[in-house]
Short mmCIF file of C-alpha atoms in Angstrom, two decimals:
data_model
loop_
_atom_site.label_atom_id
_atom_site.label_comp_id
_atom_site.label_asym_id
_atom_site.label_seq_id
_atom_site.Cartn_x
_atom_site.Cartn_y
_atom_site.Cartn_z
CA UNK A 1 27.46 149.69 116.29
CA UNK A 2 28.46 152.28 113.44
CA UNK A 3 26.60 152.34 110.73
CA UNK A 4 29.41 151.84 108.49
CA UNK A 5 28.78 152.17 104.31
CA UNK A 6 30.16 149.81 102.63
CA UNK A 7 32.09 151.64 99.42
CA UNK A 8 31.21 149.12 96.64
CA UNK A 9 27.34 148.64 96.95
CA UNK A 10 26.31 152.37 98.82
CA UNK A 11 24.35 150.86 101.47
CA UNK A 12 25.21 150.88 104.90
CA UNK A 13 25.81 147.85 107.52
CA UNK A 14 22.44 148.78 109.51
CA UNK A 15 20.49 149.14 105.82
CA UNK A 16 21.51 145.83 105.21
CA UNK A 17 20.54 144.04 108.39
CA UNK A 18 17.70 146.22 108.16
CA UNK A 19 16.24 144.90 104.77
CA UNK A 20 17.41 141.48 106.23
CA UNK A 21 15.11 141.67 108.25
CA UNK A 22 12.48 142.76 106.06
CA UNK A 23 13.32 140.68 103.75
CA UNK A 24 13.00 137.37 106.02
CA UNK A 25 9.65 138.35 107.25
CA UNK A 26 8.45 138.56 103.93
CA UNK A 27 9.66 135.15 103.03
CA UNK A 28 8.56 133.64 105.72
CA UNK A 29 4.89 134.97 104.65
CA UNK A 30 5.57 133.29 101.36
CA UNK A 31 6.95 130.23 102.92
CA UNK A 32 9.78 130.53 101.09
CA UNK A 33 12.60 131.62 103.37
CA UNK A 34 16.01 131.04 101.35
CA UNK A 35 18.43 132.93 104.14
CA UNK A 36 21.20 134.71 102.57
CA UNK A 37 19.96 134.69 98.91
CA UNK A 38 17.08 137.17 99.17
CA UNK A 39 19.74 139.45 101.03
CA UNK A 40 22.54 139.83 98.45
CA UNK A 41 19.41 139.44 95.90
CA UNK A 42 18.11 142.99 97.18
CA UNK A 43 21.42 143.92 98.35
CA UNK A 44 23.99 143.02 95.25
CA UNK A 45 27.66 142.26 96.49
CA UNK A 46 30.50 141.93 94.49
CA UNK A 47 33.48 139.68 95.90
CA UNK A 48 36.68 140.20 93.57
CA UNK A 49 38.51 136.92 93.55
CA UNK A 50 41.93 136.51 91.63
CA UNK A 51 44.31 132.79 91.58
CA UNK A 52 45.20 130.44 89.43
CA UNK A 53 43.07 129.33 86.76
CA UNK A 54 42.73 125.38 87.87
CA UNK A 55 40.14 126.86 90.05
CA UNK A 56 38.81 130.48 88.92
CA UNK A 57 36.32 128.68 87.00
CA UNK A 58 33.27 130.71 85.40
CA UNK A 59 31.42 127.64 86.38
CA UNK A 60 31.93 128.26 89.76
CA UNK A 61 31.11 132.10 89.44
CA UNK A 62 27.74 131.41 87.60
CA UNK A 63 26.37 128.97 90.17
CA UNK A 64 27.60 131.15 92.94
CA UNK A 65 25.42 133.84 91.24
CA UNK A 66 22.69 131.68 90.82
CA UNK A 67 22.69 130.01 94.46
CA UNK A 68 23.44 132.91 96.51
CA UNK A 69 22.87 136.01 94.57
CA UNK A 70 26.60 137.22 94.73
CA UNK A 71 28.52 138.28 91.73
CA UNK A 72 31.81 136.83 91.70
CA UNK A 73 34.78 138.83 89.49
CA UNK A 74 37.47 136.45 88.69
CA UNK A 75 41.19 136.85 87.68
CA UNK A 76 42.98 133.91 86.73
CA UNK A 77 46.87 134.36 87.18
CA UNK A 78 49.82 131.88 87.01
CA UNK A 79 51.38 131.07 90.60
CA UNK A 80 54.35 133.55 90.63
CA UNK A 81 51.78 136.20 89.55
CA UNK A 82 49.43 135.26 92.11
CA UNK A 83 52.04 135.74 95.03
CA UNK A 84 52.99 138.75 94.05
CA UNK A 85 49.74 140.12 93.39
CA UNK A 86 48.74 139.19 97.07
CA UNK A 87 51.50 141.21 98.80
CA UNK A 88 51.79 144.12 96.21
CA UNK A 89 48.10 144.81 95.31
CA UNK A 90 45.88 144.27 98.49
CA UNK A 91 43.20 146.65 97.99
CA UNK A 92 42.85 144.53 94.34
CA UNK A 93 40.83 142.35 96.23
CA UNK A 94 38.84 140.18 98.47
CA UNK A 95 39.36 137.06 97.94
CA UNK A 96 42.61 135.43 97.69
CA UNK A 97 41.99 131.78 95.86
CA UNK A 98 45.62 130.81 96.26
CA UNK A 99 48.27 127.58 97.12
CA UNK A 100 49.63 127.34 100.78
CA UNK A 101 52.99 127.75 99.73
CA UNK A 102 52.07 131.21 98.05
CA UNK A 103 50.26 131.88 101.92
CA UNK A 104 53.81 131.04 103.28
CA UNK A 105 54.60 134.06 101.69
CA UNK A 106 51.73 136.10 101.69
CA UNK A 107 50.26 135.55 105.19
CA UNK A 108 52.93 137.24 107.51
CA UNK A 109 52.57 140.18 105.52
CA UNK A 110 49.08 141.04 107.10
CA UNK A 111 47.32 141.36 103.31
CA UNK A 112 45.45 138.47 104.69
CA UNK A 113 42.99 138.27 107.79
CA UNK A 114 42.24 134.54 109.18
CA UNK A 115 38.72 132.52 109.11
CA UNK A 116 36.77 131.77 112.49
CA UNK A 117 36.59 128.08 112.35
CA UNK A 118 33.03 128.70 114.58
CA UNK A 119 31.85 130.65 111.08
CA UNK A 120 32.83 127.60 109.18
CA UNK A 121 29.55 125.33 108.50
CA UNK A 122 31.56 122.49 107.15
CA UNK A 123 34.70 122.27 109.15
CA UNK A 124 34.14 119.04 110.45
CA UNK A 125 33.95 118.04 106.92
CA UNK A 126 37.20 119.37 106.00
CA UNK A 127 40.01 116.10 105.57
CA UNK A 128 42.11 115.63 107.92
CA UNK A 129 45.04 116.08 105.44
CA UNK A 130 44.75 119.98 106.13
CA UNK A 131 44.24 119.85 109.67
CA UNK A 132 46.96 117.18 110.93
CA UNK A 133 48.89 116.67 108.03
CA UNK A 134 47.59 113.16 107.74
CA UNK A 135 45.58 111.62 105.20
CA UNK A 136 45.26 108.94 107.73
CA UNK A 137 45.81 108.15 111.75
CA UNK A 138 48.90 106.02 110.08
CA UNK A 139 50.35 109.01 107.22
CA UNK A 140 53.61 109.82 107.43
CA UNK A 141 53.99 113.96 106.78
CA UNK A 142 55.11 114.90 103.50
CA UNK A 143 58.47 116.74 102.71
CA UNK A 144 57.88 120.30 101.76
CA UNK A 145 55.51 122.97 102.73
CA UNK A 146 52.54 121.10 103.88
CA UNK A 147 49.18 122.88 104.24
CA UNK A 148 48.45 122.04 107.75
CA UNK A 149 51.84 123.67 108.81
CA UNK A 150 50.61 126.97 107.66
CA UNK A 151 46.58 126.91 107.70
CA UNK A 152 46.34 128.22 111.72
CA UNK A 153 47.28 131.58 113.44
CA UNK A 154 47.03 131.26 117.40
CA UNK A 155 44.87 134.85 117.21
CA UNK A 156 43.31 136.77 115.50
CA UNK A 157 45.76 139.18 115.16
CA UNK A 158 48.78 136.99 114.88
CA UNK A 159 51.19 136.89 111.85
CA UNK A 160 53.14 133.56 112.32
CA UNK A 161 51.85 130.30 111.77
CA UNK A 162 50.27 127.90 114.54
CA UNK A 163 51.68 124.45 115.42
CA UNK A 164 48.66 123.04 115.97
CA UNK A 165 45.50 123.80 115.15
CA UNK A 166 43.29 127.09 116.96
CA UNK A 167 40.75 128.72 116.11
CA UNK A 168 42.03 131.30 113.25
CA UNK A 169 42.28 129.68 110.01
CA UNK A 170 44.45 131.26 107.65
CA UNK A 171 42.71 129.55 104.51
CA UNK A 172 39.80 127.54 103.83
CA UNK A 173 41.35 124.61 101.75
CA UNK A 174 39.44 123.97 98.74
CA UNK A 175 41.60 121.87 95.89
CA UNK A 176 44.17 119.55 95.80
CA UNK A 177 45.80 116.65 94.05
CA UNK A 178 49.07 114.33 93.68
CA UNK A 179 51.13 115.22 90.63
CA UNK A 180 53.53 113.27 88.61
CA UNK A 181 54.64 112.33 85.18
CA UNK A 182 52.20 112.69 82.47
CA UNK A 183 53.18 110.70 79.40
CA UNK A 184 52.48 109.80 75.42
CA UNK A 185 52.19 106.01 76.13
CA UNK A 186 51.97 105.72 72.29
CA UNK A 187 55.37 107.42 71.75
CA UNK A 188 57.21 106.50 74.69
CA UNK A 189 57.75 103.32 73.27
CA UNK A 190 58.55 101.46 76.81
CA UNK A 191 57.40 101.69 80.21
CA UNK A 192 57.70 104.30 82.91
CA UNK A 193 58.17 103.79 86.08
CA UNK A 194 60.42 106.41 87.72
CA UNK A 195 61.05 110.20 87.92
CA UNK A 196 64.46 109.36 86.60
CA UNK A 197 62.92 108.38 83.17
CA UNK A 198 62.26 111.83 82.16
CA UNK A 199 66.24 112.38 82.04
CA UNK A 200 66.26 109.30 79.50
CA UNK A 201 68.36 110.34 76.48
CA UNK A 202 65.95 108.89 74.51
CA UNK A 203 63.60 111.88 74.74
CA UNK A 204 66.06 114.46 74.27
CA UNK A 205 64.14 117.57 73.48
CA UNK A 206 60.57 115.76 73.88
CA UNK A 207 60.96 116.19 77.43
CA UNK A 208 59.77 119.68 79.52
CA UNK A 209 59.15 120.82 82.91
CA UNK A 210 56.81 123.06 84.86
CA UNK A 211 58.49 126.52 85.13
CA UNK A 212 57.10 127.66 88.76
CA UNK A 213 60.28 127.72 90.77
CA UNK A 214 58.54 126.22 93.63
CA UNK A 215 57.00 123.37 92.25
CA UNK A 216 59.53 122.78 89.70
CA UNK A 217 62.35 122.80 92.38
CA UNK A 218 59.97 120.01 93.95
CA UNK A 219 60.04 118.02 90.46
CA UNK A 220 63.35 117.83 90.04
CA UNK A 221 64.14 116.87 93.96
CA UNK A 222 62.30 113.65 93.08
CA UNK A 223 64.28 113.42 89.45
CA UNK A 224 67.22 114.14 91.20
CA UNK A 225 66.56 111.55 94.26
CA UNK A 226 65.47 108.77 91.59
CA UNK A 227 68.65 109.10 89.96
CA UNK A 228 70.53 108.76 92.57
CA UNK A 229 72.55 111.80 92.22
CA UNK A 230 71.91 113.17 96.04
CA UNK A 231 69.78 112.31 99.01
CA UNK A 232 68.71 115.52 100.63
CA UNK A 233 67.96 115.76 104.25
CA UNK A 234 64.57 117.49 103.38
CA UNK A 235 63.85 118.59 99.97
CA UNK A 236 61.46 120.89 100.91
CA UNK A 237 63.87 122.63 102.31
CA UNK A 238 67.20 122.41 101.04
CA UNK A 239 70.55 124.19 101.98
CA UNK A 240 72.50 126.31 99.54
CA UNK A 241 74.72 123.35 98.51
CA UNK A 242 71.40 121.25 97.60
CA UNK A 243 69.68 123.77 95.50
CA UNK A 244 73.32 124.54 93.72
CA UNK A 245 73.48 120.97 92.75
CA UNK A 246 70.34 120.83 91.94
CA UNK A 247 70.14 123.79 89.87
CA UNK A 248 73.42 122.53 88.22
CA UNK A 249 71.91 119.44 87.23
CA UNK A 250 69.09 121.57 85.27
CA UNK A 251 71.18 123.84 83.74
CA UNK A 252 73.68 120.96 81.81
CA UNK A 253 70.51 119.02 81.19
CA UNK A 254 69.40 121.77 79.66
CA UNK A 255 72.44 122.85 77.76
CA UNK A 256 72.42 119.20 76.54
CA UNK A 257 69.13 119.59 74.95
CA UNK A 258 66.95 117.16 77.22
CA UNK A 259 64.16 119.64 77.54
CA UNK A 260 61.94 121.08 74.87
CA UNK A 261 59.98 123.23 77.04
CA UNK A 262 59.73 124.85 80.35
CA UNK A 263 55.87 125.45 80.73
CA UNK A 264 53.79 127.70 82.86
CA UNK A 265 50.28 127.71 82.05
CA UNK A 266 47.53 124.78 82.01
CA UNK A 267 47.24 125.23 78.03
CA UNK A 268 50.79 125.29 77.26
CA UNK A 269 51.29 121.90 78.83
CA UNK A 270 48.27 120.53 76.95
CA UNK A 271 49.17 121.72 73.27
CA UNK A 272 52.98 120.32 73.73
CA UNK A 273 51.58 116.73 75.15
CA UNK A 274 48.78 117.32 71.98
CA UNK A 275 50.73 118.19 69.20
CA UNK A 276 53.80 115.44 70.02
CA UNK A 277 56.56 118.13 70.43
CA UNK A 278 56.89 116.52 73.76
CA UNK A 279 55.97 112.86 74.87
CA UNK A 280 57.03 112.67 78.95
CA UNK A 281 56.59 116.30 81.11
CA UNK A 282 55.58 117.06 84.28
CA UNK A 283 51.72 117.29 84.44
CA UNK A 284 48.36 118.59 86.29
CA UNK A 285 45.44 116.19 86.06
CA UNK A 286 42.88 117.67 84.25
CA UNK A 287 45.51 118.67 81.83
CA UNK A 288 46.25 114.73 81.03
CA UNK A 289 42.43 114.42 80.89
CA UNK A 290 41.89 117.53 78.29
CA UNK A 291 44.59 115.82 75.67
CA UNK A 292 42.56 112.88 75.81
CA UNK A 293 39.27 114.35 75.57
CA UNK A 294 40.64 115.43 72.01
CA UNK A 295 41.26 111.11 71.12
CA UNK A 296 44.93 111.41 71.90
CA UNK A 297 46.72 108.89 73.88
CA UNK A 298 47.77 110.44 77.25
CA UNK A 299 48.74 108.77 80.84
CA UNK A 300 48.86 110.42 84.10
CA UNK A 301 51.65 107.65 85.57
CA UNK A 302 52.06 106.35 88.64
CA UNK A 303 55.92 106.23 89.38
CA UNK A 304 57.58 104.09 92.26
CA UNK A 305 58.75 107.20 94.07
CA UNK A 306 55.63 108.64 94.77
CA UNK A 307 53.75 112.15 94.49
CA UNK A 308 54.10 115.59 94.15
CA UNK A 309 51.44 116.99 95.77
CA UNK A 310 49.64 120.59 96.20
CA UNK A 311 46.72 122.50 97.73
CA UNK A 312 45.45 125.13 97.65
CA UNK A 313 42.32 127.52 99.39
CA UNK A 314 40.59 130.53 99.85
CA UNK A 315 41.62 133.26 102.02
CA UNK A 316 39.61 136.80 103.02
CA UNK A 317 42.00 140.33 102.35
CA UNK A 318 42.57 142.13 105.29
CA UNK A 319 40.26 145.09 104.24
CA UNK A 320 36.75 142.99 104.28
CA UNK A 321 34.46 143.85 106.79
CA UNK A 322 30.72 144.30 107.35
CA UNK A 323 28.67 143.31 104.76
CA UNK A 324 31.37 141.90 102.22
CA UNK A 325 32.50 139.59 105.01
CA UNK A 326 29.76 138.52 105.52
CA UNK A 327 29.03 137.59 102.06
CA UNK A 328 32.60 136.02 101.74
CA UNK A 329 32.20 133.67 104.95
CA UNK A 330 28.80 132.81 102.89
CA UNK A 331 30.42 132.29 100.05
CA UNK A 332 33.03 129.84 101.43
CA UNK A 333 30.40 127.58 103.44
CA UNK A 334 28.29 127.53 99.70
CA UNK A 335 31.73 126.20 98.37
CA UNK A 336 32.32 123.81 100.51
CA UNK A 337 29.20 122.37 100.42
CA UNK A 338 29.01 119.93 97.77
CA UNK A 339 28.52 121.59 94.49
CA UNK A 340 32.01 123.23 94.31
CA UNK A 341 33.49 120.05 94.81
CA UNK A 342 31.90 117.96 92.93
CA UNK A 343 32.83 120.06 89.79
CA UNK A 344 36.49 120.22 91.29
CA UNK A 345 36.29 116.02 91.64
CA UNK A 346 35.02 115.84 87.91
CA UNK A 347 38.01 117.40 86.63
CA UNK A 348 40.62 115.17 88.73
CA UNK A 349 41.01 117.34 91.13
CA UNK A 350 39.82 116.55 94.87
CA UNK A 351 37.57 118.22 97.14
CA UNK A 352 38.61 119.75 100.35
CA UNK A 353 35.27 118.51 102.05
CA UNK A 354 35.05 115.34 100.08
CA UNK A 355 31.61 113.97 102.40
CA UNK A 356 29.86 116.86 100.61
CA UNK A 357 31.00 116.47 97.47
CA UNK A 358 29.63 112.88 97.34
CA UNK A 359 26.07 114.05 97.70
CA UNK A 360 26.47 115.57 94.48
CA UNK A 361 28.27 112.84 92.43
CA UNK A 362 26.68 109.73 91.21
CA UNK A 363 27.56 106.49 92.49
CA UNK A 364 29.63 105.38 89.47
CA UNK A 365 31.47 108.73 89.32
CA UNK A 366 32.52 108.82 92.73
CA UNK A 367 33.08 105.27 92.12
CA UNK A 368 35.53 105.67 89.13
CA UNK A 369 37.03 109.85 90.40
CA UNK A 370 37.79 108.75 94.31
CA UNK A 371 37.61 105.16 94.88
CA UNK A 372 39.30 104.08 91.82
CA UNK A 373 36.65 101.45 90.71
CA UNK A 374 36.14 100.96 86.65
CA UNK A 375 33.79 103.56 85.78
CA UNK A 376 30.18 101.63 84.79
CA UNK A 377 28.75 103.89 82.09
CA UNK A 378 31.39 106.87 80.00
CA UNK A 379 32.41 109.51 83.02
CA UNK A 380 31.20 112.92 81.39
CA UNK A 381 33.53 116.08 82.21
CA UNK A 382 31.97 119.05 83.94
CA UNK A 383 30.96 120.26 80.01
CA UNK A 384 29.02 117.34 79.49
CA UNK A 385 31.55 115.97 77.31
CA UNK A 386 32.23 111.76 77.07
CA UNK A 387 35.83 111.91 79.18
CA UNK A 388 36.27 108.37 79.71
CA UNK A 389 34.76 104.97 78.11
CA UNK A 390 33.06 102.71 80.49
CA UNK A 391 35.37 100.20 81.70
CA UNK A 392 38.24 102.84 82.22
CA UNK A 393 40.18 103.17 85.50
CA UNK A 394 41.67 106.70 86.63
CA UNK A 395 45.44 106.57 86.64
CA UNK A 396 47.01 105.41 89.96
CA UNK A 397 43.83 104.22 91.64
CA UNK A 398 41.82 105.63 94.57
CA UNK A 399 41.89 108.75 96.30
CA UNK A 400 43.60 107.02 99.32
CA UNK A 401 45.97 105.14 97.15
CA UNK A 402 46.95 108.78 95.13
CA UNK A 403 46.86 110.86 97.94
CA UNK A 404 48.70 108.36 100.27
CA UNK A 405 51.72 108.40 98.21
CA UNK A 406 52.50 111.78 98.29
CA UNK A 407 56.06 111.91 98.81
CA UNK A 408 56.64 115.83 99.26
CA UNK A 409 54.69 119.22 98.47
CA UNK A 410 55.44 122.11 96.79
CA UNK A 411 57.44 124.29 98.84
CA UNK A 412 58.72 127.75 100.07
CA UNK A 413 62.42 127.19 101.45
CA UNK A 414 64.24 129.09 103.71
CA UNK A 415 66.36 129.60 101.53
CA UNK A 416 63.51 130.97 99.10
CA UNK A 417 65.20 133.86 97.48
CA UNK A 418 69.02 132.19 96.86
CA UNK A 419 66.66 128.73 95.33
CA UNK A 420 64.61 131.43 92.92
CA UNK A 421 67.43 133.36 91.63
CA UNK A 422 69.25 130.18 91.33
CA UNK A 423 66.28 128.89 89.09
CA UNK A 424 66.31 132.09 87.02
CA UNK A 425 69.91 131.45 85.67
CA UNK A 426 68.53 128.11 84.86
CA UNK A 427 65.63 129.22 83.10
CA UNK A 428 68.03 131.78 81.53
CA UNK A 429 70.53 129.68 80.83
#
């Protein structure tokens, strides 16, 4: 073995397996033996993690610190950022905390290595949604870029995605959800039930969408599909004549006035749903949940079509090794072992390895966050803020009811570059 140093702490492979060692024996004389905690403790790693900010969480980073002893830097980034970060900046850093349509585009590049499921402590736990595609034995696969389609390599080495899944995991899957429509039910003034509603005249210019060319593409497929105006063979992967009527669409919508806003970030979608300039958009979660944490009427609504849905996980940079690898593998079994996704589950989010998560949640939040049950006593937010009133029931039910709906997933076509400059002119327009 080399005794390789390791650039960003100064100690060597062999020091550290060395002090290990020492440091074991000791705790085991103290009865105290705590594993990989008293290593990183004596031996301080630094894992630089960058994504988007539903999940680079300081919360996550201070318990991390706390549990395991490793100091987690964090760089929150929108999604577009994010991708091109991955492919542009690779020696930026270690861990990738990404969406698996942004690995569609990353992975092949090599920036990435892939997991060894056998290193992976809660695998088993992982649901089956990003293994076979199916929520359940009965699912039918979404439209779009699906994470199971591009979580496996077939080696080690390999660049293209697996079929089916091996032993190489591309990315540990850590958050998802099912999107839709969030809504002002107090200036709406009638009920919503479809993606076409957000074209209703009535809310011209107190309507936006989410400007992310690959999830916004995916929004207005299912506006487009709901108002009958085309029915694409796959809209997660249209043909040049799809995304040009598509785009079309957006861009005399737009010149009509429909849309106030074309949001990117978590906070801009919050303060135009907050302040009224807009009362329908598309919408994450948490974000409906933070407008009505400040006593503002907000829905997250169900709508007959079904779901957009997303995911997203953690992947290693090609460059880890020794040490740092073995802190990130750490790391990711810590996250996905019940703390992580609790936290994730409290803010409307789901956890990858939802078993674990339950250990940490009490009966009447899981009760009220994943089986869609009326919540008992007030849910409290991760801050320890009074979310919901007791009685309240999240918006579109259970976890199997939300997640089983999901009608397609954000997507990278192949036809990626012609759909992106296509939604630039519209953005431009």
């Amino acid at each position: 073995m080399t005794n390789t140093t390791d650039k960003k702490t100064g100690i060597s492979r062999r020091s550290l397996l060395k002090t290990g060692a020492a440091a074991v024996g000791l705790a085991a004389g103290s009865g105290a033996i705590t594993g990989f905690p008293t290593i990183w403790a004596q031996n301080p790693i630094t894992l630089r993690q960058f994504g988007t900010g539903v999940s680079n969480l300081n919360a996550i980073a201070d318990k991390c610190k706390a549990d395991l002893g490793v100091t987690l830097e964090m760089t929150a980034t929108d999604s577009d950022a994010a991708a091109q970060r991955a492919v542009t900046q690779p020696d930026s850093y270690d861990i990738a905390d990404i969406e698996y349509w942004i690995a569609k585009k990353v992975y092949p590049s090599g920036v990435m290595q892939p997991m060894d499921v056998k290193k992976l402590k809660y695998y088993d736990k992982i649901v089956p949604l990003f293994i076979t595609g199916k929520l359940t034995p009965d699912s039918v696969i979404a439209q779009g870029t699906a994470p199971h389609t591009v979580g496996f390599v077939e080696a080690q080495d390999a660049k293209t995605f697996a079929k089916q899944p091996t032993q190489w995991m591309t990315m540990v899957p850590t958050i998802y959800n099912a999107d839709t429509l969030g809504i002002r039910p107090d200036l709406v003034g009638r009920d919503i039930t479809t993606w076409a509603d957000i074209m209703d005249p009535a809310f011209k210019g107190k309507a936006a969408i989410l400007n992310i060319s690959s999830i916004g593409i995916m929004d207005a497929a299912m506006i487009m599909e709901a108002m009958g105006n085309i029915k694409y063979a796959d809209k997660g992967n249209m043909t040049k004549e799809e995304i040009d009527k598509t785009i079309d669409f957006l861009i005399k919508a737009k010149q009509d006035g429909q849309f106030r806003a074309f949001w990117k970030s978590f906070d801009e979608s919050v303060n135009l749903m907050a302040s009224g300039e807009v009362v329908i958009q598309s919408m994450w979660s948490p974000a409906v949940a933070a407008v009505r944490s400040k006593g503002i009427a907000c829905k997250y609504q169900p709508l007959k079509e079904g779901y957009r849905s997303w995911g997203g996980g953690l992947g290693l940079a090609a460059h880890l090794k020794g040490a740092e690898l073995d802190a990130a593998y750490e790391y990711i079994n810590w996250y996905l072992s019940g703390w992580v996704g609790a936290y994730l589950n409290r803010q409307g989010y789901y956890s990858a390895a939802m078993d674990s998560a339950k250990q940490f949640m009490s009966e009447d939040e899981w009760g009220y966050w994943v089986d869609g049950k009326p919540a008992k006593g007030d849910i409290m937010a991760p801050d320890g803020k009074v979310m919901e009133k007791a009685g309240a029931v999240r918006d579109g039910g259970s976890f199997v009811e939300r997640m089983g709906k999901v009608a397609c997933w954000n997507s990278v076509m192949d036809e990626d570059r012609y759909m992106v400059r296509r939604w630039n002119e519209f953005i431009a327009a």
